[in-house]
């Protein structure tokens, strides 16, 4: 998968759930999607999913540090 963040945000339902890390650059390329913060690479969209024993929102900061360009969230996070 390769697309731009702007393309993903063109869908209003998706746009309502994605938190952009760098709001200035909608042309940034999204190279993959994962819900496992250990698999995030530069360009990833990290999906913060509530699991049986963990909440992906708890790993959002680690995903950003690993190179995630955006977060798909259920609830707002204090990450800019």
PDB file of C-alpha atoms in Angstrom:
ATOM      1  CA  UNK A   1       0.000   0.000   0.000  1.00  0.00           C
ATOM      2  CA  UNK A   2       1.241   3.442  -0.884  1.00  0.00           C
ATOM      3  CA  UNK A   3      -0.951   6.521  -0.821  1.00  0.00           C
ATOM      4  CA  UNK A   4      -0.817  10.035   0.547  1.00  0.00           C
ATOM      5  CA  UNK A   5      -2.223  11.175   3.837  1.00  0.00           C
ATOM      6  CA  UNK A   6      -4.333  13.694   1.917  1.00  0.00           C
ATOM      7  CA  UNK A   7      -5.937  10.886  -0.090  1.00  0.00           C
ATOM      8  CA  UNK A   8      -6.877   9.029   3.081  1.00  0.00           C
ATOM      9  CA  UNK A   9      -8.314  12.196   4.610  1.00  0.00           C
ATOM     10  CA  UNK A  10     -10.518  12.782   1.545  1.00  0.00           C
ATOM     11  CA  UNK A  11     -13.016  10.312   3.031  1.00  0.00           C
ATOM     12  CA  UNK A  12     -14.905  12.186   5.782  1.00  0.00           C
ATOM     13  CA  UNK A  13     -15.378   9.054   7.908  1.00  0.00           C
ATOM     14  CA  UNK A  14     -11.681   8.276   7.818  1.00  0.00           C
ATOM     15  CA  UNK A  15     -10.770  11.923   8.344  1.00  0.00           C
ATOM     16  CA  UNK A  16     -12.822  11.982  11.547  1.00  0.00           C
ATOM     17  CA  UNK A  17     -10.663   9.203  13.020  1.00  0.00           C
ATOM     18  CA  UNK A  18      -7.164  10.068  11.806  1.00  0.00           C
ATOM     19  CA  UNK A  19      -4.921  12.301  13.876  1.00  0.00           C
ATOM     20  CA  UNK A  20      -2.178  13.783  11.753  1.00  0.00           C
ATOM     21  CA  UNK A  21       1.276  13.988  13.239  1.00  0.00           C
ATOM     22  CA  UNK A  22       2.397  16.806  10.927  1.00  0.00           C
ATOM     23  CA  UNK A  23      -0.711  18.741   9.939  1.00  0.00           C
ATOM     24  CA  UNK A  24       1.195  20.827   7.403  1.00  0.00           C
ATOM     25  CA  UNK A  25       2.055  18.009   5.004  1.00  0.00           C
ATOM     26  CA  UNK A  26      -0.876  16.175   3.449  1.00  0.00           C
ATOM     27  CA  UNK A  27       1.384  14.965   0.626  1.00  0.00           C
ATOM     28  CA  UNK A  28       3.335  12.751   3.017  1.00  0.00           C
ATOM     29  CA  UNK A  29       3.356   9.180   1.732  1.00  0.00           C
ATOM     30  CA  UNK A  30       1.699   6.467   3.813  1.00  0.00           C
ATOM     31  CA  UNK A  31       3.616   3.272   3.089  1.00  0.00           C
ATOM     32  CA  UNK A  32       1.795   0.825   5.317  1.00  0.00           C
ATOM     33  CA  UNK A  33      -0.823   0.255   7.976  1.00  0.00           C
ATOM     34  CA  UNK A  34      -0.332  -1.638  11.227  1.00  0.00           C
ATOM     35  CA  UNK A  35      -1.890  -2.011  14.654  1.00  0.00           C
ATOM     36  CA  UNK A  36       1.331  -3.424  16.154  1.00  0.00           C
ATOM     37  CA  UNK A  37       3.620  -0.624  17.339  1.00  0.00           C
ATOM     38  CA  UNK A  38       6.603  -2.985  17.029  1.00  0.00           C
ATOM     39  CA  UNK A  39       5.988  -3.184  13.274  1.00  0.00           C
ATOM     40  CA  UNK A  40       5.794   0.574  12.651  1.00  0.00           C
ATOM     41  CA  UNK A  41       8.302   1.881  10.136  1.00  0.00           C
ATOM     42  CA  UNK A  42       8.792   5.334   8.664  1.00  0.00           C
ATOM     43  CA  UNK A  43       5.607   6.222   6.790  1.00  0.00           C
ATOM     44  CA  UNK A  44       3.231   3.929   8.670  1.00  0.00           C
ATOM     45  CA  UNK A  45      -0.355   4.677   9.648  1.00  0.00           C
ATOM     46  CA  UNK A  46      -0.719   3.258  13.176  1.00  0.00           C
ATOM     47  CA  UNK A  47      -4.174   1.985  14.141  1.00  0.00           C
ATOM     48  CA  UNK A  48      -4.907   2.365  17.845  1.00  0.00           C
ATOM     49  CA  UNK A  49      -7.148  -0.641  18.432  1.00  0.00           C
ATOM     50  CA  UNK A  50      -8.638  -1.792  21.733  1.00  0.00           C
ATOM     51  CA  UNK A  51      -7.534  -5.385  22.148  1.00  0.00           C
ATOM     52  CA  UNK A  52      -8.344  -8.045  24.679  1.00  0.00           C
ATOM     53  CA  UNK A  53      -5.470  -7.134  26.986  1.00  0.00           C
ATOM     54  CA  UNK A  54      -4.029  -3.899  25.569  1.00  0.00           C
ATOM     55  CA  UNK A  55      -5.271  -0.580  24.231  1.00  0.00           C
ATOM     56  CA  UNK A  56      -3.362   0.544  21.151  1.00  0.00           C
ATOM     57  CA  UNK A  57      -3.754   4.162  22.255  1.00  0.00           C
ATOM     58  CA  UNK A  58      -1.146   3.391  24.954  1.00  0.00           C
ATOM     59  CA  UNK A  59       1.404   2.700  22.203  1.00  0.00           C
ATOM     60  CA  UNK A  60       0.711   5.766  20.061  1.00  0.00           C
ATOM     61  CA  UNK A  61       3.729   7.715  21.297  1.00  0.00           C
ATOM     62  CA  UNK A  62       6.010   4.749  20.589  1.00  0.00           C
ATOM     63  CA  UNK A  63       4.525   4.452  17.098  1.00  0.00           C
ATOM     64  CA  UNK A  64       5.182   8.136  16.415  1.00  0.00           C
ATOM     65  CA  UNK A  65       8.753   7.750  17.691  1.00  0.00           C
ATOM     66  CA  UNK A  66       9.190   4.798  15.318  1.00  0.00           C
ATOM     67  CA  UNK A  67       8.101   6.868  12.317  1.00  0.00           C
ATOM     68  CA  UNK A  68       4.308   6.730  12.091  1.00  0.00           C
ATOM     69  CA  UNK A  69       3.008   9.644  10.027  1.00  0.00           C
ATOM     70  CA  UNK A  70      -0.569   9.399  11.312  1.00  0.00           C
ATOM     71  CA  UNK A  71      -2.688   7.642  13.902  1.00  0.00           C
ATOM     72  CA  UNK A  72      -6.103   6.061  13.412  1.00  0.00           C
ATOM     73  CA  UNK A  73      -7.792   6.566  16.779  1.00  0.00           C
ATOM     74  CA  UNK A  74     -11.018   5.891  18.623  1.00  0.00           C
ATOM     75  CA  UNK A  75     -10.490   8.690  21.128  1.00  0.00           C
ATOM     76  CA  UNK A  76      -8.457  11.915  20.965  1.00  0.00           C
ATOM     77  CA  UNK A  77      -4.831  11.746  22.029  1.00  0.00           C
ATOM     78  CA  UNK A  78      -2.532  14.538  23.220  1.00  0.00           C
ATOM     79  CA  UNK A  79      -0.016  13.846  20.446  1.00  0.00           C
ATOM     80  CA  UNK A  80       0.536  16.632  17.943  1.00  0.00           C
TER      81      UNK A  80
END
